[in-house]
Structures are given as C-alpha cells and as structure tokens.
XYZ file of C-alpha atoms in Angstrom:
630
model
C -251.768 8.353 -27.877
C -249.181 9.702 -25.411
C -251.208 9.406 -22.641
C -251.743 6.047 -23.679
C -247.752 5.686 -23.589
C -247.348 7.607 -20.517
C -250.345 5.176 -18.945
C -248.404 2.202 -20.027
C -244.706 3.427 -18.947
C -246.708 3.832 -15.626
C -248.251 0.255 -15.055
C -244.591 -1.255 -16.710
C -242.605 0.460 -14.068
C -245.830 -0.082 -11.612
C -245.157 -4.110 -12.183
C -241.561 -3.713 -11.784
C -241.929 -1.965 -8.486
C -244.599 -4.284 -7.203
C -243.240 -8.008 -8.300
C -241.511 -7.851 -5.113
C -245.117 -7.767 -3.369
C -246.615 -10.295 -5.260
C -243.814 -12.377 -3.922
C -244.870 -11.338 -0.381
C -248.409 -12.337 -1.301
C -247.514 -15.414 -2.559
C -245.353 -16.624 0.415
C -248.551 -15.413 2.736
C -250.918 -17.324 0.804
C -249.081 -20.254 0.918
C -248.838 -20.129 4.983
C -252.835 -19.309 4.839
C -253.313 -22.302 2.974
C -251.332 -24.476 5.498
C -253.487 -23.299 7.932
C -256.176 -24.167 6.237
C -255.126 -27.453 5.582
C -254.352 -27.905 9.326
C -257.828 -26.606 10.590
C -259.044 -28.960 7.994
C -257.986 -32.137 10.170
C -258.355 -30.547 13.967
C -261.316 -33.105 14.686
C -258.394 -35.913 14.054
C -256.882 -34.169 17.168
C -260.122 -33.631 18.915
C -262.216 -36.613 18.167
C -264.637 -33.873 17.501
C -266.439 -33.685 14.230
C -265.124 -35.293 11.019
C -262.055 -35.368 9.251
C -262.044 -33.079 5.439
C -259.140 -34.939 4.057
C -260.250 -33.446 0.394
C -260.045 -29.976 1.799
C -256.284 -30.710 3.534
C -255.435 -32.434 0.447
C -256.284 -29.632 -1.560
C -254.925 -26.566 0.675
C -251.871 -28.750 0.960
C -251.090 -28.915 -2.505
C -251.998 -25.584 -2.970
C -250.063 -24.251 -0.162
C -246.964 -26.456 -1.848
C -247.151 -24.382 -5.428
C -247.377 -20.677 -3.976
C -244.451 -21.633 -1.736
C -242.722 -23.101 -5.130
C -243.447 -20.247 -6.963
C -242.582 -17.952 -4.549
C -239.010 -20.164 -4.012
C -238.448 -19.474 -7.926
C -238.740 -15.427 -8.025
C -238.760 -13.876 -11.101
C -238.275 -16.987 -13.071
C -241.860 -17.554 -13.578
C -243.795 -15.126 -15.109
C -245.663 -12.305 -13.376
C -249.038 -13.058 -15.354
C -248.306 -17.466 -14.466
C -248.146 -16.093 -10.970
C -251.141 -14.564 -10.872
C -253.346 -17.809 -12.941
C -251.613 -19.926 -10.300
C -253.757 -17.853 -8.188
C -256.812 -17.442 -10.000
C -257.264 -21.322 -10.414
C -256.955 -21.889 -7.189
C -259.193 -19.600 -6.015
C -261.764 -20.856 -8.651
C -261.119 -24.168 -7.437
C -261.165 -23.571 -3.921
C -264.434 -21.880 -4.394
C -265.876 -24.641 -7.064
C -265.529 -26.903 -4.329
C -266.686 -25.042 -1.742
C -269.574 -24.046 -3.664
C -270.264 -27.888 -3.832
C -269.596 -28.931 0.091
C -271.288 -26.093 1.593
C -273.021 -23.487 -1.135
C -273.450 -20.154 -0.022
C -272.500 -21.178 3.649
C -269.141 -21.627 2.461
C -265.987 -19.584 2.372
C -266.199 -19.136 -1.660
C -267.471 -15.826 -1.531
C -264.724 -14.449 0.569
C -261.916 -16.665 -1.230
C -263.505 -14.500 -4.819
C -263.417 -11.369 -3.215
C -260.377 -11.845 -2.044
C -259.243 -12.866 -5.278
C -261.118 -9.989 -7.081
C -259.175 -7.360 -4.425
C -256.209 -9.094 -6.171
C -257.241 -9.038 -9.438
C -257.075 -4.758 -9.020
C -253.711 -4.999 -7.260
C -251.686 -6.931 -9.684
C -252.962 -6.774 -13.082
C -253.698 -3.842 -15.623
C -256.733 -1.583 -14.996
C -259.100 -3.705 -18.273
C -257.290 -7.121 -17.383
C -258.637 -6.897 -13.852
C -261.665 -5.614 -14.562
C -262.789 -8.381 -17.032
C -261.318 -10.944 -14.317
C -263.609 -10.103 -11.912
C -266.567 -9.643 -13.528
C -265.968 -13.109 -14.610
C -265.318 -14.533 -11.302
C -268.267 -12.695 -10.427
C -270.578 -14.417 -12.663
C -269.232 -17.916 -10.721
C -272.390 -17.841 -8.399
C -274.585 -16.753 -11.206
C -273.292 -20.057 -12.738
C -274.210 -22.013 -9.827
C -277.838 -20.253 -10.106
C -278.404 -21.420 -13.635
C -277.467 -24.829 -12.355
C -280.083 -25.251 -9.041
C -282.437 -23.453 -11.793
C -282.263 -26.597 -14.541
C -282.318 -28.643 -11.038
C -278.842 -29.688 -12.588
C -277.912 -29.310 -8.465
C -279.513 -30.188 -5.914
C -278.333 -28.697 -2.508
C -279.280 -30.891 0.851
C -281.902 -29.175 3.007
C -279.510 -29.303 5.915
C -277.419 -26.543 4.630
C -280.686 -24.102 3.622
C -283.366 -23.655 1.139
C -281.695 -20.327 0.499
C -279.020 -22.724 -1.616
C -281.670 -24.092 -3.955
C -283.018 -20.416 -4.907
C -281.354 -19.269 -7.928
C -282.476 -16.082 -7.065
C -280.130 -16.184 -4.274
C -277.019 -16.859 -5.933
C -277.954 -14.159 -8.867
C -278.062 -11.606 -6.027
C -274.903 -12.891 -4.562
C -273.306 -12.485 -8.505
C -274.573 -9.055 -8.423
C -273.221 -8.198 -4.943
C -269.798 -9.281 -6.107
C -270.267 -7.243 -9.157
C -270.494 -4.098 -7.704
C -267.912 -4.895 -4.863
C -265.770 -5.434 -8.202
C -266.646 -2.102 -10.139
C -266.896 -0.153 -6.523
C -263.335 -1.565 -5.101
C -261.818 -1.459 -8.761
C -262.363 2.097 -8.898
C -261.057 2.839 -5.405
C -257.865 0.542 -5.936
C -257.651 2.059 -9.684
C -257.528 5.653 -7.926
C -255.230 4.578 -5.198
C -253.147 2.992 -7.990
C -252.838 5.576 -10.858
C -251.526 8.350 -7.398
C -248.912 5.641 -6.357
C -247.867 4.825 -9.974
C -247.414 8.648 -10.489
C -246.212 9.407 -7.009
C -243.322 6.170 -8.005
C -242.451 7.956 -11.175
C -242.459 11.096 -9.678
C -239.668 10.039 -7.020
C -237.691 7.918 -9.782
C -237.583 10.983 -11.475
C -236.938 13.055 -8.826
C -234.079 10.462 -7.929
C -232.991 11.203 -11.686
C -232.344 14.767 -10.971
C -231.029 14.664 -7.845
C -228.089 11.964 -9.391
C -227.921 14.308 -12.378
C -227.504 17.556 -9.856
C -225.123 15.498 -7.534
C -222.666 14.488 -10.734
C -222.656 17.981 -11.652
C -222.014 19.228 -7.587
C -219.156 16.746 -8.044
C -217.753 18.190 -11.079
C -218.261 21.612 -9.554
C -216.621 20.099 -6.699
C -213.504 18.628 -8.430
C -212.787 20.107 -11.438
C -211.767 23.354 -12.772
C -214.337 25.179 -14.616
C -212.463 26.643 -17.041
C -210.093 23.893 -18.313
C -212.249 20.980 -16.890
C -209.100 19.604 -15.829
C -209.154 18.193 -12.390
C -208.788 20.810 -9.224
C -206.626 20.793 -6.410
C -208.588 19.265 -4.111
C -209.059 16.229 -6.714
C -205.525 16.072 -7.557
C -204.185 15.583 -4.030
C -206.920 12.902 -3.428
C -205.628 10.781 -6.344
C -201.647 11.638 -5.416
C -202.568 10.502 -1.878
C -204.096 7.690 -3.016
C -200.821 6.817 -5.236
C -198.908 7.536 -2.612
C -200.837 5.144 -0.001
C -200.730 2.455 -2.262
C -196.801 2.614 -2.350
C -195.907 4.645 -5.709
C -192.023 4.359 -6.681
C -190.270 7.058 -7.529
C -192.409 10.186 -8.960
C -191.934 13.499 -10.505
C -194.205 16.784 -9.513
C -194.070 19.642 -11.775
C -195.494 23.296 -11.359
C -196.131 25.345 -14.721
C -196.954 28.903 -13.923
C -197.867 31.390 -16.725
C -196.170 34.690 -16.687
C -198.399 37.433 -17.632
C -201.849 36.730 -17.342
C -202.712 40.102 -15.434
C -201.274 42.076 -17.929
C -203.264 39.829 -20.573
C -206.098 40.129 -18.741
C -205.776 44.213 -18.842
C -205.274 44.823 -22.558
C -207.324 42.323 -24.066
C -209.840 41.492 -20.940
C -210.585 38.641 -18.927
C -212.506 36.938 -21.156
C -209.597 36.358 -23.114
C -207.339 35.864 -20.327
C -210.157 33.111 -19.467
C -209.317 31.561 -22.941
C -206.085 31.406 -22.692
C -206.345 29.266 -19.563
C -209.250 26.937 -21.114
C -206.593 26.401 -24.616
C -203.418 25.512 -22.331
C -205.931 23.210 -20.466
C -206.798 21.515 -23.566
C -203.230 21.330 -24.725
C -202.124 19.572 -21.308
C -204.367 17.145 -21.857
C -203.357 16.388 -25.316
C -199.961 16.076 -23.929
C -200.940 13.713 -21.382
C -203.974 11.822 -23.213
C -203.779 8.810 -22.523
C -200.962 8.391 -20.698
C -202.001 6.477 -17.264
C -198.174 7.292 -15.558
C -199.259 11.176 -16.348
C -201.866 13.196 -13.910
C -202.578 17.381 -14.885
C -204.668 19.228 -13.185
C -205.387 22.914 -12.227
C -204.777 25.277 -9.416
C -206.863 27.730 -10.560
C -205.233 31.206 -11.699
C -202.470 30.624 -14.128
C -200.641 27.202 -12.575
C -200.642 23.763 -13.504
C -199.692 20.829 -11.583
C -198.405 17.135 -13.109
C -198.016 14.263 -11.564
C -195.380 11.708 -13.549
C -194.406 8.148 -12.831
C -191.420 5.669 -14.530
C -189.687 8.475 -16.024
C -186.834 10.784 -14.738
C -184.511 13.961 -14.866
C -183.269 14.024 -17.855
C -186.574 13.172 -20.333
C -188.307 15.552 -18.184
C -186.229 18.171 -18.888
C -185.854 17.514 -22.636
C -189.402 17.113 -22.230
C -189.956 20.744 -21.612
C -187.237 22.047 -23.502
C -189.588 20.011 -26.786
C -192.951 21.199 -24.825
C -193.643 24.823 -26.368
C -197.279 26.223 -26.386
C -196.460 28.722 -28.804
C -195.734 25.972 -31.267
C -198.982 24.324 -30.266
C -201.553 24.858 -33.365
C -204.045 26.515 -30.323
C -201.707 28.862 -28.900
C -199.954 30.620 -31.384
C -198.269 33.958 -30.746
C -200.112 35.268 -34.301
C -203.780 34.351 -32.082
C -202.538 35.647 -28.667
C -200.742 39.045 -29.953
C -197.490 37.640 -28.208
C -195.939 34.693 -27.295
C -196.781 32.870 -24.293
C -193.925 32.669 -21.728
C -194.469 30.148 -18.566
C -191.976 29.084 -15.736
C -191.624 25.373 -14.448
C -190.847 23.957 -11.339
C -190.116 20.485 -10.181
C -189.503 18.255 -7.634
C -188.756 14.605 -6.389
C -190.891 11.868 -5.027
C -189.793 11.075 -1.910
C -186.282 12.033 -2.085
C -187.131 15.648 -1.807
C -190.434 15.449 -0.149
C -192.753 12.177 1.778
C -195.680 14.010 2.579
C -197.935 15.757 0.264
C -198.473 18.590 1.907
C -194.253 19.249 1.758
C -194.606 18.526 -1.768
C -196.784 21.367 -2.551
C -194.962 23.634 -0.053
C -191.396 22.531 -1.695
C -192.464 22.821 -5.144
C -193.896 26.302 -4.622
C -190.244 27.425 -2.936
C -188.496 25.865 -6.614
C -191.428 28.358 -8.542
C -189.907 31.318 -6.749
C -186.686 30.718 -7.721
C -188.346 30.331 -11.576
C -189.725 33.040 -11.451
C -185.934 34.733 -11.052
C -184.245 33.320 -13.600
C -184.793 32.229 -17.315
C -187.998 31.540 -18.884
C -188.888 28.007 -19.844
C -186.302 26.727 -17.718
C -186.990 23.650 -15.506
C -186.140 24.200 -11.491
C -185.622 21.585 -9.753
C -186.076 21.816 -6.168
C -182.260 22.206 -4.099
C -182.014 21.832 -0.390
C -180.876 25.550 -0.156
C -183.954 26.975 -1.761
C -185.905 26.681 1.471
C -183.330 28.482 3.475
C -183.366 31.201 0.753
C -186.815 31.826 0.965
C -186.481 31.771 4.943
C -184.321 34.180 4.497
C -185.824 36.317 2.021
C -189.201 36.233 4.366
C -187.435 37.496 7.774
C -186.114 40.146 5.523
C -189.519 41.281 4.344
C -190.639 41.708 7.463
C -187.433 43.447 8.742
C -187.639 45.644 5.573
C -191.413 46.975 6.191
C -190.314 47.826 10.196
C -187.006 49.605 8.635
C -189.652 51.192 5.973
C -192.006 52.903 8.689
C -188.895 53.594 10.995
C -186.751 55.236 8.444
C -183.675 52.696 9.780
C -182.360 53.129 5.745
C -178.786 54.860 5.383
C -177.554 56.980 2.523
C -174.584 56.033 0.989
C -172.901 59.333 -1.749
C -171.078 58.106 -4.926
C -169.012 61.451 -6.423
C -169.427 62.212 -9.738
C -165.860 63.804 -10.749
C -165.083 65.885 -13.735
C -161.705 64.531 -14.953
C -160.699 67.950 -16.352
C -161.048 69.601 -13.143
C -161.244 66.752 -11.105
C -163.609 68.349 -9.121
C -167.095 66.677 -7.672
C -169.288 67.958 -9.496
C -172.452 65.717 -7.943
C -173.540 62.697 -5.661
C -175.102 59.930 -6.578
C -177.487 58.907 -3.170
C -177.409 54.937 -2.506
C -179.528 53.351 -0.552
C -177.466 50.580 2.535
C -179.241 48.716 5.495
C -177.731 46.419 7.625
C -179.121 44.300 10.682
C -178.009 42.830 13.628
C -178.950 39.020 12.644
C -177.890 39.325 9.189
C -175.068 41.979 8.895
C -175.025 44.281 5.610
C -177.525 43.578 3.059
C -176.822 44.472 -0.465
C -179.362 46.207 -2.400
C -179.140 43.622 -5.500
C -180.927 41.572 -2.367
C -183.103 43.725 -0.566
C -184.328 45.873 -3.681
C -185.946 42.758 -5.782
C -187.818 42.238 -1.732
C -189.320 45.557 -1.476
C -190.224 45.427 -5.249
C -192.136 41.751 -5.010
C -193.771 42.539 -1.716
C -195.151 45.947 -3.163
C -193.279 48.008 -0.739
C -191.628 50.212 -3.256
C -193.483 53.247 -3.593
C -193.004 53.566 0.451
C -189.585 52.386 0.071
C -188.916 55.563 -2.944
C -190.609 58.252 -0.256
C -188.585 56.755 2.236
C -185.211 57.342 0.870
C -186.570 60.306 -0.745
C -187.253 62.507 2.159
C -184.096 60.756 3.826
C -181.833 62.692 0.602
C -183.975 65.784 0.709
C -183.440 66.390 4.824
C -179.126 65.503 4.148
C -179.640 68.308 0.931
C -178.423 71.760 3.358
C -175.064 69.721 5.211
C -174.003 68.230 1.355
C -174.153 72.002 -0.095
C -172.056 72.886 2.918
C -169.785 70.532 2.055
C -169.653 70.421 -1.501
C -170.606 73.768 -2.855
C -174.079 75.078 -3.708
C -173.330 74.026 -7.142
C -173.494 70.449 -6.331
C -176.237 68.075 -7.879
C -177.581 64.791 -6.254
C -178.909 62.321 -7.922
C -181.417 60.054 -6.645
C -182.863 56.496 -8.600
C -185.964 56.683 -8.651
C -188.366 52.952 -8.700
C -190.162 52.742 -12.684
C -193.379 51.846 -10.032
C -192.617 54.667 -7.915
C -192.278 57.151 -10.782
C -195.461 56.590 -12.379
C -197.210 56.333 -8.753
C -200.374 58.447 -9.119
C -199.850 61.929 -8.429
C -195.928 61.788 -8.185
C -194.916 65.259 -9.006
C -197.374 66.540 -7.071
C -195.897 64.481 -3.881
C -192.347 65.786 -5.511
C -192.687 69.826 -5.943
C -194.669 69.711 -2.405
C -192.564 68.682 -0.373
C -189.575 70.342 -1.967
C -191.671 73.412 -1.182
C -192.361 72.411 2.283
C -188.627 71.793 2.994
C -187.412 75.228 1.020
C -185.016 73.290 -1.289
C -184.138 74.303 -4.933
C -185.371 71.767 -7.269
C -182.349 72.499 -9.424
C -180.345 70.333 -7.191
C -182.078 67.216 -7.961
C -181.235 65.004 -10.626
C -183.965 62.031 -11.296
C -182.245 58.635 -12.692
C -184.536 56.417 -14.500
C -184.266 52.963 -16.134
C -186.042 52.243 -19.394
C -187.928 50.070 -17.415
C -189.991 52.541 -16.596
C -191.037 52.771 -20.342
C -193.204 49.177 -20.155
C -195.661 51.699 -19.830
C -197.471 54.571 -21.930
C -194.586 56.447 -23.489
C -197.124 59.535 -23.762
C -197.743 59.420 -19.593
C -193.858 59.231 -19.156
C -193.169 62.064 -21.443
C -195.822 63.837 -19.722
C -194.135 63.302 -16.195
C -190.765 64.032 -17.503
C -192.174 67.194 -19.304
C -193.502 68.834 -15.290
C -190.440 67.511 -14.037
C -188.345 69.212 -16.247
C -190.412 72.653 -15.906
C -189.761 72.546 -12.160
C -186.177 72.832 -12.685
C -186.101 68.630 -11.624
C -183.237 67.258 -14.141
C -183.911 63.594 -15.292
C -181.207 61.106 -16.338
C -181.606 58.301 -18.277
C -179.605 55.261 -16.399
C -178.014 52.635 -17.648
C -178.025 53.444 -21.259
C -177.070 50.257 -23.145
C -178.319 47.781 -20.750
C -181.615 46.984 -22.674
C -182.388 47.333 -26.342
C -184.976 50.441 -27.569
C -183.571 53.197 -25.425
C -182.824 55.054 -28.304
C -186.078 54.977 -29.165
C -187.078 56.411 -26.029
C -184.303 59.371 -26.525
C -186.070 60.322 -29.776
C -189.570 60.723 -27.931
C -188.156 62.500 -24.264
C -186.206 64.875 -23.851
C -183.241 64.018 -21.323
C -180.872 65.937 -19.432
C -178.494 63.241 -18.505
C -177.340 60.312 -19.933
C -175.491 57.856 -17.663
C -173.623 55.125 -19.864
C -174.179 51.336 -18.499
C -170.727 49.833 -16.686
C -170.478 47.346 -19.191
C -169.557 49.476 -22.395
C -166.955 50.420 -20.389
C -165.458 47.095 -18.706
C -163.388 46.571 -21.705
C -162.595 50.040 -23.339
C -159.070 49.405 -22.794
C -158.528 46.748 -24.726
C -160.979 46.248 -27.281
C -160.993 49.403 -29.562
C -164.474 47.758 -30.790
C -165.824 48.948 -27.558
C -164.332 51.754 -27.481
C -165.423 52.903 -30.785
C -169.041 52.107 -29.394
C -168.519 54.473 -26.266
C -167.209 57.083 -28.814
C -170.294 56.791 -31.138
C -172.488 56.805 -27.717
C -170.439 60.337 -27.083
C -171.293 61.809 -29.880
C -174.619 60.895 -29.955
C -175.206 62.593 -26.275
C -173.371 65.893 -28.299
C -175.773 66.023 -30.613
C -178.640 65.874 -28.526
C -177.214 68.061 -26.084
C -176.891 65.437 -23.227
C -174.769 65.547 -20.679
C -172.706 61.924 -20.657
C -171.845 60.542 -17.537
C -169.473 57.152 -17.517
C -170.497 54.712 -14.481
C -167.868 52.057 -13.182
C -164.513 53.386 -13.981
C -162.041 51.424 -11.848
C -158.476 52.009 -13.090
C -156.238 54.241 -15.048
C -156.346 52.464 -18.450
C -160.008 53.034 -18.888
C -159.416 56.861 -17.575
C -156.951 57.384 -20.165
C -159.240 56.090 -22.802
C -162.122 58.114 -21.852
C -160.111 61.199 -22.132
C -159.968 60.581 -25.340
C -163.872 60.784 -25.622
C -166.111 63.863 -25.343
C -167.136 62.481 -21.998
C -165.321 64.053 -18.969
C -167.587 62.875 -15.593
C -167.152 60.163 -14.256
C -168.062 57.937 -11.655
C -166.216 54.971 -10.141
C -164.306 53.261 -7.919
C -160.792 55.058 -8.904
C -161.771 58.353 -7.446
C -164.496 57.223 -5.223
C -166.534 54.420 -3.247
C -169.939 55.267 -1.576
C -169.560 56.748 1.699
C -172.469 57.245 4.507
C -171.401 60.666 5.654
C -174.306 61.153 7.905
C -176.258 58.874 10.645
C-alpha cells in the first residue's frame, strides 16, 4: 500500500515535471501537421500528380487545435490534451487506412501515438491505450474478412488479406508491450532520479537556512550576531535613518561565574538575558538587539531620546526579571551600559562601534548600571591611556620607576621610625604621572605582577643607603598588588631573593588591602602565616575603607594596622569621628596591633590624636614623599 503511494507521489510529481513537454510536443505536432497539410497540395505547385484537399483539410484543422491547445497551457487538462491527440491520430489513421491501407502512413502515425501513449500517461492507462490502438488494423482485418471492404487492386492484394492486417495488429502489439517496458524502465529511474534531486534540493535549502542561521545568529541567545546587526544598521543607515541611539550592555562577571559554577551555567546566563532582551524589545520595530558574543549586547533604537533612554535603564533591571533572579543565579547580576548618538557623535558604522566601545571603558570605571554616554574627551582619554601602556611596559623591563619615601614619625619622640616606599614615573611627553593614573593601567593590562617585582627589587637594592641614613632600626614598607600577592609561588620569589641580596627580612613591612581577600581567606592566611615566620611584618592598609575587614582581623593575624585617611579628615571637629578613631585604637590594643594614622596634615588633628593610644603617624605635617636616590 505504500509503495502504491510512493508509485503514485512519483507519476503526480512525474506529470507535473513533464506538462511542460507535452506542451513542446504539442507545439511540434502542430508544425508536423502543417507540413503535412502543405505536402498535401505540392502537385497544385507542380502540376504534378493530384491535389488531396481532404488530407490538407484535415492536417490543417488538426494542426489549428494542437497549436490552440498548446496557446492555452495549463488551462486544459493534461488527460484533454492527450485525447486531442489520440483522436487525431485514430482519425488520421482511419482515413489513411481507407485512401491507401497498409501502404499508408497509419502504422507509423499509431506507433507514434503508442510511443506517446508510454510517455504521458500512467504505466496501466498507456498500456490499455495501445493495445487498443493496436487492435485498429485487426479491425480493418475483420472488415476485408466479411468483404465489408474492398481494397482496389492497384494498391495490393496484400490489403484484401485479413491475414495481413492481423499480423500487422500483432506487430504493433508487441512494439507496444516491448517499447512500454523500455519507456516504463526509463520512466520509473527518471521519476526516482526527479524525486531524488527535489529532495536533495529539500536538504540542501534546509542545510543552507540553517548555514544562515549559523551564519547570523548567536547560538546561544539566537539573537542576531554582529555581522547581521551591522548589515541591517547599514541598511537603516543607507536608507536615510533620523536620529538613532546605539547602546552597549556588557555583563560584569561572567569569568568569575563561569569559574565557580562552570560554563555551562555561565552559558545560561547569556541564553536567559538573551531571552529577556527580546522580551524587552518584542515587537517593537524602532528597537534592534543583538549579540556580540561573550557577555555584550548591542541595541539599535529609533524616535526616542536621552532622557527615556536613561530612565529606561534606570526601570530595566535583570535581577527583577522573573528569569534572572539573584535567588537562581547565587548573586545579583551587575552589567555596565554604554551609549552613543546617531550621527551627531558618529556617521559611519564602523566609528560607531569604535566610539561606543571607548564610552564602555569609561563604564567599566565608574558606577554600575549607569548609562555612559559617549563625550568628545573620552577618545583622547583612551589615547592617552594607550601611549601610556606602552610607555609603562618599556619603563617595566627598563626599571625607569623611581622610589618616592613617606616617614612614618612617632609623635612622642618624633623620631622616623619607618618609610613608606612610593612608586613615581614621569615622561618626557607627558610630565609626572600620578599613580591613581598609571596604577589602574598596569593593573587592566595585566602588567602588575612585573610591575610588584619591579619596584620590589628597586626598594630591596635602596635597603643598605636608607639604614645608613636612618638607623638599622628603620622599617620600610612596601604595598604590595592583591594580584601580585597571591602570584603563584610568591614567598618563595620573596625569601630568595632577600637571601640572594643578604638583607634582614625584619626590615620589611608588607601593606595589603582587603582586596586581596576576594579570594580564599584560608590561601591568604596561609601566605601571611610564611610571611610572618620569615620575620616579613604584614600591615593591613586602609582599614575602614571597605566593609568586612574586621572580619578578616579575626581570621589573620596582623602586625600593623594602618587607619584609612578618611577617619581622620574630620577628627577635629566632629567628636563622632573621633570617638570612632578612639574605638579603632583600642581595638588595635587589644589585638596587639600596632596603629599607624595615614594623612595627618595639620596641628588640630595632631593634637587630637595625642589624645588616642596611637602615636605614628604619617602625613603631610611632618613629611611629603621624597626620591632620595636616582
């Protein structure tokens, strides 16, 4: 039964695919039978012979429907088409059977006709068809038998033997079975070989929609890609776009997603803010989102401006999203956005991308959530912060860094009691760069943990001329990078080349953010821990700035706590702050820290300290950095 299906999905197709041929055949036959016709009256030209004018009439009119037929296409009937034909050729061969018997040219107009049959109609249909055209002759036979016809003996005796036109019945019977089963054979391979390439055709469109999407979306959030994206902006912008709006969402994060919970998840993540872009811009025609790949989005916004963008994405929070929620993630998703103008800020789209990726770097610098907009400046900036870069990793490898000392001054003795080291550079094109500029630099463009050797073994080799100068009681103090302190193998680098350079390890003091603590607090206690054993002191700076470094007192064991300038700013006249510096005192006591007050600029705050437990300080009233070598 399914082959039966199959057979006649085949031969429905197979007529599809060959009405176009039968309209071919048709136009062919028609000219045939004009030539016909004409041959038929060549003796009215030639004065030769005699003139058929039944014959012309009869090609001629016959010639006149094909042509009409073929004229009206597909609006007759494939199976009309093909009677057309068969009558004619019955008729043809009726009368030629009658003119001429078997001298005429009935036997090759049914053959003809037969060959046609096999062509155009199904494999039974044709079949039956020619075996009854076949029997035509055998019909003529019973007729010259009864003496029903009588032929003349100018065209033969053979045409008054009914045996004759049997056997001429039974030689166009097997020419019909014989060249029905060739044709059939022929057939059934092309009909196959058709459906073979349709399908094939299938699969290739099917392959080449899915190359496409491979080709133009993202596969993860199925949103459209770059490439994509700046076709249709281009496009918008060809076609003479007003003013537009491009924004840049960048997720911050993702790594460190990616390394506690995996990249699978990390993979999620991008494939949910995906989905809840597009419900944001569903249906929205003056809206276009699409994907960078890695954690940035891109929009594209018409007929809006400034203002509703911006309270836009103040409203647009994914952790409020029903998807995204920080009880799902383990956290809350934070993202940065840039944006930019279209075409006050940027024509081309090539300077859009460029400009809009100059506002994300200023994102990523300041606060979270927080549109950018793109400023004139910003490209200057990041000129600047580029020539740098490559100025800093030549002044890296070259040692070109100087060291700047701080003193650390007991106010009861007012002696120096230490030195802060502080890191200066200055060039030629650019004059004295602070390190609030050039530190953020190194740290982005992963230059720190050469930077921290750097200024390291610049300290170490000034140790022997600052105990001349000082005292061999002195301590110096030395920040050290969060990155560069838990660089593999650290203390090893650190007690090895103290060692190599014969220098006590007493002398150094090791300042530390709690930055440093985004990490394992078990490997930092650890690395204090060998410090500590090495006679190394480590000092935990700028107490106060963040939020859970008493926390981080309870679990390591400091020997130096250095208290942040800004409990300090306003000890003079806010005895709230001051009571906060005195608690922060007592609290070093107790743990049996050493305090050390940063930023102390005039008398008042002296006199106010004095009246703490703290007694070093370290400031601007007794002391600025100095370079006192190079």
């Amino acid at each position: 039964m399914l082959t039966d299906k199959h057979k006649y999905v085949y031969w429905t197709k197979f007529q599809k695919d060959t009405s176009p041929l039968l309209r071919r055949f048709l136009l062919a036959a028609s000219g045939l039978f004009v030539v016909a016709a004409g041959l038929h009256i060549v003796p009215l030209l030639t004065h030769q012979g005699e003139v058929d004018y039944l014959f012309f009439a009869v090609d001629l009119s016959f010639a006149a429907i094909l042509f009409l037929e073929f004229l009206l296409k597909n609006k007759v009937p494939l199976i009309i088409r093909v009677f057309s034909l068969i009558c004619a050729t019955i008729f043809i061969s009726v009368l030629s059977y009658m003119r001429s018997g078997l001298l005429g040219s009935a036997e090759i107009s049914l053959t003809f006709m037969i060959v046609s049959f096999f062509v155009f109609l199904p494999p039974i249909l044709s079949l039956v068809s020619s075996l009854i055209l076949s029997l035509l002759p055998a019909l003529f036979g019973g007729l010259v038998y009864f003496s029903w016809i009588r032929f003349p003996d100018s065209l033969g005796i053979r045409n008054n033997s009914p045996r004759e036109w049997v056997f001429n019945s039974v030689s166009l019977i097997l020419f019909s079975v014989l060249t029905g089963f060739l044709i059939q054979r022929l057939r059934a391979k092309l009909i196959k070989n058709i459906v073979y390439l349709k399908e094939s055709r299938s699969k290739i469109l099917k392959s080449q929609k899915h190359i496409d999407k491979l080709a133009f979306y993202d596969s993860l959030t199925h949103l459209p890609n770059r490439y994509l994206f700046e076709k249709l902006i281009q496009n918008r912008i060809n076609s003479g776009v007003s003013e537009s709006f491009l924004l840049l969402i960048n997720l911050k994060g993702l790594k460190v997603i990616n390394a506690l919970h995996g990249i699978g998840f990390g993979d999620q993540i991008l494939t949910l803010t995906g989905c809840v872009l597009k419900l944001y811009t569903d249906e929205k025609p003056d809206v276009l989102v699409a994907s960078l790949g890695g954690d940035e989005f891109i929009l594209w916004i018409e007929n809006s401006n400034k203002s509703k963008i911006e309270e836009a994405i103040i409203k647009f929070d994914l952790n409020n999203n029903e998807i995204l929620t920080p009880e799902r993630l383990g956290h809350r998703l934070q993202y940065r956005v840039s944006g930019i103008q279209f075409p006050q800020d940027a024509t081309h789209l090539d300077e859009i991308i460029r400009k809009l990726s100059i506002a994300m770097n200023v994102a990523r610098d300041g606060i979270l959530t927080k549109l950018v907009w793109f400023q004139p400046g910003m490209e200057s900036k990041i000129e600047r912060e580029q020539k740098l870069k490559n100025y800093l990793e030549k002044a890296i490898n070259g040692g070109n860094f100087k060291i700047a000392y701080q003193e650390k001054v007991d106010i009861t003795s007012k002696k120096t009691v230490g030195l802060e080291a502080l890191a200066r550079w200055s060039l030629a094109e650019f004059g004295d760069v602070t390190p609030d500029e050039f530190i953020p630099i190194i740290t982005k463009s992963e230059l720190i943990v050469p930077f921290g050797k750097c200024i390291f073994e610049k300290v170490i080799s000034h140790i022997p001329r600052l105990l001349e100068s000082y005292g061999k009681q002195i301590q110096v103090s030395i920040n050290i990078s969060p990155i560069f302190f838990l660089y593999p193998n650290f203390n090893e680098y650190i007690i090895r080349y103290l060692l190599d350079h014969n220098i006590d390890p007493k002398i150094l003091i090791f300042e530390i953010t709690e930055d440093v603590f985004l990490d394992e607090i078990e490997t930092i206690q650890q690395i204090v821990s060998e410090l500590r054993s090495k006679g190394i002191s480590v000092s935990l700076d700028d107490f106060g700035k963040g939020y859970s470094s008493l926390h981080y007192m309870q679990k390591i064991q400091f020997d130096e706590l250095k208290i942040d300038k800004s409990f300090l700013d306003d000890i003079a006249c806010s005895d709230r702050n001051f009571l906060l510096l005195e608690s922060i005192c007592h609290l070093a006591d107790s743990l049996g820290l050493k305090t050390i007050a940063e930023g102390i600029e005039n008398e008042e705050q002296l006199l106010r300290l004095k009246q703490t437990s703290c007694h070093i300080v370290q400031g601007y009233l007794y002391s600025r950095p100095q370079i006192l070598f190079d």
